Short mmCIF file of C-alpha atoms in Angstrom, two decimals:
data_model
loop_
_atom_site.label_atom_id
_atom_site.label_comp_id
_atom_site.label_asym_id
_atom_site.label_seq_id
_atom_site.Cartn_x
_atom_site.Cartn_y
_atom_site.Cartn_z
CA MET A 1 23.70 -0.61 -1.55
CA ARG A 2 22.40 2.67 -0.17
CA VAL A 3 19.76 4.86 -1.76
CA LEU A 4 19.12 7.36 1.04
CA PRO A 5 21.44 10.25 1.93
CA ARG A 6 24.07 9.30 4.48
CA GLY A 7 24.02 11.05 7.82
CA ARG A 8 20.41 12.21 7.52
CA LEU A 9 17.12 10.97 8.92
CA SER A 10 14.91 10.51 5.89
CA TYR A 11 11.14 10.17 6.10
CA GLY A 12 8.60 8.34 3.97
CA MET A 13 5.03 7.17 4.32
CA GLN A 14 2.69 4.27 3.72
CA LEU A 15 -0.05 5.52 1.43
CA PRO A 16 -3.59 5.69 2.76
CA ILE A 17 -6.57 4.11 0.97
CA GLN A 18 -4.57 1.32 -0.71
CA SER A 19 -4.78 -0.89 2.40
CA GLN A 20 -7.57 -0.56 4.92
CA SER A 21 -6.83 -2.65 7.97
CA THR A 22 -8.76 -1.48 11.03
CA LEU A 23 -5.44 -1.39 12.87
CA TYR A 24 -4.46 1.86 11.16
CA ALA A 25 -6.90 3.05 8.47
CA GLU A 26 -8.79 6.26 9.17
CA PRO A 27 -12.61 6.21 8.74
CA TRP A 28 -12.55 8.55 5.72
CA GLU A 29 -10.44 6.12 3.70
CA ALA A 30 -13.40 3.77 3.17
CA GLY A 31 -15.07 6.35 0.94
CA ALA A 32 -11.92 7.48 -0.85
CA GLY A 33 -10.40 6.17 -4.06
CA PRO A 34 -7.93 6.86 -6.87
CA ALA A 35 -8.41 10.65 -6.92
CA GLU A 36 -7.52 11.06 -3.25
CA LEU A 37 -4.71 8.52 -3.49
CA LEU A 38 -3.20 10.44 -6.37
CA GLU A 39 -3.45 13.75 -4.54
CA VAL A 40 -1.61 12.36 -1.51
CA ALA A 41 1.10 10.79 -3.67
CA ARG A 42 1.69 14.01 -5.56
CA ALA A 43 1.89 15.92 -2.29
CA ALA A 44 4.53 13.51 -0.99
CA ASP A 45 6.51 13.90 -4.21
CA ARG A 46 6.31 17.69 -4.01
CA LEU A 47 7.10 17.90 -0.29
CA GLY A 48 10.31 15.89 -0.26
CA PHE A 49 9.17 12.56 1.18
CA ALA A 50 11.76 9.88 0.49
CA TYR A 51 9.29 7.18 -0.54
CA LEU A 52 5.71 6.10 -0.94
CA ALA A 53 4.87 2.59 0.25
CA VAL A 54 2.10 0.11 -0.49
CA CYS A 55 1.23 -3.27 1.05
CA ASP A 56 0.59 -6.68 -0.48
CA HIS A 57 -2.17 -9.21 0.12
CA VAL A 58 -3.74 -11.32 -2.61
CA ALA A 59 -6.89 -12.31 -0.73
CA ILE A 60 -8.13 -12.03 2.85
CA PRO A 61 -9.92 -15.01 4.45
CA ARG A 62 -13.33 -14.41 5.93
CA ARG A 63 -12.03 -15.12 9.46
CA LEU A 64 -9.69 -12.10 9.25
CA ALA A 65 -11.80 -9.75 7.13
CA ALA A 66 -13.33 -7.89 10.07
CA ALA A 67 -9.88 -6.80 11.29
CA MET A 68 -7.87 -6.64 8.07
CA GLY A 69 -10.56 -5.61 5.60
CA THR A 70 -10.47 -6.81 2.02
CA VAL A 71 -9.21 -3.57 0.42
CA TRP A 72 -5.61 -4.24 -0.54
CA TYR A 73 -4.53 -2.65 -3.82
CA ASP A 74 -2.06 -4.61 -5.91
CA PRO A 75 1.37 -3.07 -5.20
CA VAL A 76 2.84 -3.28 -8.70
CA ALA A 77 -0.26 -1.88 -10.41
CA THR A 78 -0.57 0.89 -7.81
CA LEU A 79 3.08 1.92 -7.82
CA GLY A 80 3.21 1.75 -11.62
CA TRP A 81 0.23 4.08 -11.86
CA LEU A 82 1.72 6.49 -9.33
CA ALA A 83 5.12 6.40 -11.05
CA ALA A 84 3.60 8.20 -14.01
CA ALA A 85 2.15 10.90 -11.75
CA THR A 86 5.30 11.61 -9.70
CA GLU A 87 8.86 12.58 -10.50
CA ARG A 88 11.32 12.00 -7.66
CA VAL A 89 9.77 10.10 -4.74
CA ARG A 90 10.87 6.49 -4.45
CA LEU A 91 8.37 3.63 -4.77
CA LEU A 92 8.49 1.00 -2.02
CA SER A 93 6.66 -2.29 -1.61
CA HIS A 94 6.23 -2.53 2.16
CA VAL A 95 6.08 -5.38 1.89
CA ALA A 96 5.65 -7.72 -1.06
CA VAL A 97 4.91 -11.28 0.07
CA ALA A 98 7.54 -12.51 -2.35
CA ALA A 99 7.28 -16.21 -1.52
CA LEU A 100 3.78 -16.32 -3.04
CA ARG A 101 5.21 -15.84 -6.53
CA HIS A 102 7.96 -17.32 -8.66
CA PRO A 103 10.99 -15.01 -8.51
CA LEU A 104 11.11 -14.64 -12.30
CA LEU A 105 7.55 -13.32 -12.25
CA THR A 106 8.37 -10.91 -9.42
CA ALA A 107 11.55 -9.82 -11.22
CA LYS A 108 9.64 -9.13 -14.44
CA GLN A 109 7.06 -6.99 -12.64
CA TYR A 110 9.45 -4.95 -10.51
CA ALA A 111 12.15 -4.58 -13.17
CA THR A 112 9.49 -3.08 -15.42
CA LEU A 113 8.41 -0.77 -12.59
CA ASP A 114 11.99 0.37 -12.03
CA HIS A 115 12.42 0.94 -15.76
CA LEU A 116 9.21 2.93 -16.16
CA SER A 117 9.85 5.04 -13.05
CA GLY A 118 13.37 6.00 -14.02
CA GLY A 119 15.03 3.90 -11.31
CA ARG A 120 12.90 4.72 -8.25
CA LEU A 121 12.01 1.23 -7.01
CA ILE A 122 12.80 -0.10 -3.55
CA LEU A 123 11.72 -3.73 -3.35
CA GLY A 124 10.63 -4.56 0.18
CA VAL A 125 9.82 -8.20 0.89
CA GLY A 126 8.41 -10.13 3.81
CA ALA A 127 7.37 -13.65 4.75
CA GLY A 128 3.61 -13.10 5.05
CA HIS A 129 1.28 -14.34 7.78
CA VAL A 130 -2.03 -15.36 6.21
CA ARG A 131 -2.12 -19.14 5.86
CA GLU A 132 -5.11 -19.22 3.53
CA GLU A 133 -3.34 -17.05 0.94
CA PHE A 134 -0.52 -19.54 0.70
CA GLU A 135 -2.83 -22.53 0.58
CA ALA A 136 -4.99 -21.00 -2.17
CA LEU A 137 -1.90 -20.38 -4.30
CA GLY A 138 -0.39 -23.79 -3.62
CA VAL A 139 2.54 -22.52 -1.54
CA ASP A 140 3.69 -24.28 1.64
CA PHE A 141 2.89 -21.87 4.47
CA ALA A 142 4.99 -23.79 7.00
CA ARG A 143 8.08 -23.42 4.79
CA ARG A 144 7.54 -19.78 3.89
CA GLY A 145 10.68 -18.57 5.69
CA ALA A 146 13.04 -20.89 3.84
CA LEU A 147 11.16 -20.21 0.63
CA LEU A 148 11.57 -16.46 1.09
CA ASP A 149 15.31 -16.86 1.74
CA GLU A 150 15.75 -18.60 -1.59
CA THR A 151 13.40 -16.18 -3.32
CA VAL A 152 15.53 -13.24 -2.15
CA ASP A 153 18.67 -14.91 -3.47
CA ALA A 154 16.97 -15.62 -6.79
CA LEU A 155 15.68 -12.05 -7.03
CA LYS A 156 19.16 -10.66 -6.56
CA ALA A 157 20.24 -12.63 -9.62
CA ALA A 158 17.12 -11.94 -11.65
CA LEU A 159 17.21 -8.18 -11.01
CA GLY A 160 20.94 -7.87 -11.60
CA PRO A 161 22.70 -6.52 -14.67
CA GLU A 162 22.51 -9.71 -16.76
CA GLU A 163 19.85 -9.95 -19.46
CA PHE A 164 20.04 -13.74 -19.12
CA PRO A 165 20.42 -14.25 -15.37
CA GLY A 166 21.23 -17.60 -13.84
CA PHE A 167 20.27 -19.12 -10.51
CA ARG A 168 20.07 -22.61 -9.03
CA GLY A 169 18.58 -23.40 -5.63
CA GLU A 170 16.53 -26.12 -4.00
CA ARG A 171 13.20 -24.85 -5.36
CA PHE A 172 14.04 -22.49 -8.21
CA ALA A 173 16.46 -22.79 -11.10
CA PHE A 174 16.70 -20.73 -14.26
CA SER A 175 19.26 -19.92 -16.92
CA ASP A 176 19.32 -18.83 -20.57
CA LEU A 177 16.02 -17.01 -20.11
CA GLY A 178 16.25 -13.35 -21.07
CA GLN A 179 14.23 -10.63 -19.40
CA ALA A 180 14.02 -7.07 -20.63
CA PRO A 181 13.61 -4.24 -19.97
CA ARG A 182 16.25 -4.37 -17.29
CA PRO A 183 16.08 -2.20 -14.16
CA VAL A 184 17.55 1.27 -14.42
CA GLN A 185 19.35 0.96 -11.07
CA THR A 186 22.68 -0.84 -11.13
CA PRO A 187 23.84 -3.33 -10.16
CA ARG A 188 20.16 -3.86 -9.19
CA PRO A 189 17.38 -2.14 -7.25
CA PRO A 190 17.77 -2.15 -3.45
CA LEU A 191 16.11 -5.01 -1.60
CA TRP A 192 14.85 -4.29 1.92
CA VAL A 193 13.61 -7.10 4.17
CA GLY A 194 10.66 -6.64 6.48
CA GLY A 195 9.71 -8.27 9.77
CA SER A 196 10.80 -8.25 13.40
CA SER A 197 11.01 -11.93 14.34
CA PRO A 198 14.48 -13.41 14.95
CA ALA A 199 14.30 -15.11 11.54
CA ALA A 200 13.32 -11.86 9.83
CA VAL A 201 16.14 -9.92 11.50
CA ARG A 202 18.61 -12.59 10.41
CA ARG A 203 17.23 -12.48 6.86
CA ALA A 204 17.56 -8.71 6.76
CA ALA A 205 21.09 -8.88 8.13
CA VAL A 206 22.54 -11.49 5.79
CA ARG A 207 20.42 -11.02 2.67
CA GLY A 208 18.99 -7.49 2.70
CA ASP A 209 20.23 -4.06 1.75
CA GLY A 210 17.90 -2.64 4.38
CA TRP A 211 15.59 -3.59 7.24
CA LEU A 212 11.92 -2.70 7.63
CA PRO A 213 10.90 -3.56 11.20
CA GLN A 214 7.27 -4.33 11.87
CA GLY A 215 6.41 -1.60 14.34
CA ASP A 216 8.99 -2.39 17.02
CA PRO A 217 8.53 -0.06 20.02
CA ARG A 218 11.36 2.34 20.72
CA ASP A 219 12.68 0.46 23.72
CA ARG A 220 13.08 -2.71 21.65
CA LEU A 221 14.82 -1.18 18.66
CA PRO A 222 18.34 -0.81 20.09
CA GLY A 223 18.55 -4.51 20.88
CA GLN A 224 17.22 -5.44 17.46
CA LEU A 225 19.73 -3.15 15.76
CA ALA A 226 22.61 -4.55 17.78
CA ARG A 227 21.61 -8.07 16.78
CA LEU A 228 21.30 -7.11 13.12
CA ARG A 229 24.74 -5.52 13.09
CA GLU A 230 26.23 -8.54 14.85
CA LEU A 231 24.75 -10.93 12.29
CA ARG A 232 25.89 -8.75 9.43
CA GLU A 233 29.43 -8.65 10.76
CA GLU A 234 29.44 -12.43 11.22
CA ALA A 235 28.36 -12.80 7.59
CA GLY A 236 31.28 -10.63 6.47
CA ILE A 237 29.10 -7.86 5.04
CA ASP A 238 30.84 -4.50 5.33
CA GLU A 239 28.13 -2.21 3.97
CA PRO A 240 25.72 -1.14 6.72
CA ALA A 241 22.08 -1.96 6.15
CA GLU A 242 19.68 0.95 5.69
CA ILE A 243 17.58 0.86 8.84
CA GLY A 244 13.95 1.87 9.02
CA ALA A 245 11.45 2.41 11.82
CA ILE A 246 7.72 3.02 11.95
CA ALA A 247 7.20 6.12 14.07
CA GLU A 248 4.25 6.71 16.34
CA PRO A 249 1.22 8.42 14.74
CA LEU A 250 1.74 12.16 14.38
CA TYR A 251 -0.25 15.36 14.42
CA VAL A 252 1.62 18.62 13.84
CA GLY A 253 0.19 21.24 16.20
CA GLU A 254 -2.71 20.93 18.63
CA PRO A 255 -5.43 18.77 17.05
CA GLY A 256 -8.53 19.87 18.92
CA TRP A 257 -9.96 16.38 18.52
CA ASP A 258 -9.17 12.99 19.98
CA VAL A 259 -6.17 11.63 18.08
CA GLY A 260 -5.42 8.83 20.54
CA ARG A 261 -3.04 8.69 23.45
CA ARG A 262 -0.13 7.23 21.47
CA THR A 263 -0.12 10.04 18.93
CA LEU A 264 2.76 12.51 19.09
CA THR A 265 1.32 16.03 18.97
CA GLY A 266 2.42 19.58 19.58
CA ALA A 267 4.85 22.15 18.27
CA PRO A 268 7.15 21.18 15.40
CA GLU A 269 10.24 21.49 17.59
CA ARG A 270 8.77 19.03 20.09
CA LEU A 271 7.95 16.51 17.38
CA ALA A 272 11.39 16.85 15.80
CA GLU A 273 13.09 16.33 19.16
CA SER A 274 11.10 13.14 19.72
CA LEU A 275 11.80 11.77 16.24
CA ARG A 276 15.52 12.57 16.46
CA ALA A 277 15.75 9.79 19.04
CA TYR A 278 15.40 7.33 16.18
CA ALA A 279 18.43 8.79 14.43
CA ALA A 280 20.42 8.57 17.66
CA MET A 281 19.69 4.81 17.69
CA GLY A 282 21.10 4.43 14.18
CA VAL A 283 17.88 4.58 12.19
CA ASP A 284 18.22 5.94 8.64
CA GLN A 285 14.58 6.46 7.76
CA ILE A 286 11.30 6.74 9.60
CA GLN A 287 7.90 5.90 8.21
CA VAL A 288 5.45 8.54 9.37
CA ARG A 289 1.67 8.37 9.62
CA PHE A 290 -0.54 11.36 10.31
CA ARG A 291 -3.86 11.27 12.15
CA CYS A 292 -6.46 13.02 10.00
CA ARG A 293 -10.16 13.21 9.21
CA GLY A 294 -9.86 13.51 5.45
CA HIS A 295 -7.35 13.65 2.64
CA THR A 296 -7.19 17.46 2.75
CA GLU A 297 -6.25 17.43 6.41
CA LEU A 298 -3.70 14.72 5.58
CA THR A 299 -1.99 16.77 2.88
CA ASP A 300 -2.06 19.81 5.19
CA GLN A 301 -0.34 17.74 7.88
CA MET A 302 2.22 16.49 5.36
CA ALA A 303 2.98 20.07 4.32
CA ALA A 304 3.32 21.22 7.93
CA PHE A 305 5.67 18.32 8.69
CA ALA A 306 7.83 18.99 5.63
CA ALA A 307 8.05 22.73 6.31
CA ASP A 308 8.35 22.85 10.08
CA VAL A 309 9.45 19.45 11.43
CA ALA A 310 11.66 17.88 8.78
CA PRO A 311 14.26 20.70 8.73
CA HIS A 312 15.04 19.92 12.38
CA LEU A 313 15.33 16.15 12.10
CA ASP A 314 19.08 16.36 11.57
CA ASP A 315 19.81 18.75 14.44
CA TRP A 316 21.15 15.80 16.47
CA ARG A 317 24.32 15.61 14.36
#
């Protein structure tokens, strides 16, 4: 089940402001809010970005708050709000910690989002890593992988074409329970699986329509992709998974300020050449992140990327 154009390297972005981990948030985001978030989302919609993504955490324990922060917007509420302000860009949960919630509840929320957005949802799911979140919600953290596997299977049924879907597993079972409105996308919205552990790669291969790796470095990606394709073939799945990658931080042009040694900078042709290496590995879409000192500089960088870098991403073909 593909939603991105074949034979092209698409590009999307995780929205700023809505999650503020110190691992990636820029200092200006702490003072920003809905107005800036909306401006960035509209820019992405206008500039041809394939998707906007938001993260999911219910609550952050005090022991992790210094690193992760406590600002984590709810993904369904945020994407629903942005759906009304955009027209074409897809709406991705990257990722929803699906095992924290009953699949019928998740299906109701995301089916409604797909319906209201005119069929623009991509449901990305992952296992989660914060033990206290699971414990507070009464979910077995140690069994989260197996729980997510069954949740994905249940979601495929619950988001499918049937108004009264049926599913029976070890933990969840439902039938003769109608849910409407149904998703616009048929037979259901795409379901991408996140994570880079062996279990996550297996889950993406045998259960997902796509894979969202968790920041794998370039030299590790080819091996991961080979393993995913091997597992998919063993499972008898003919349709290739849509493969993602999180690119290094970017700055189009010469920044004139310290953007960090890992940031890719310089002329558009240089950036495009570097990013085309992902396509050569078999990646279908890259998630880009721009170094910036404010939301205006961010939207300027997005515009420069769309105008001067993106047209050259497919020159490898």
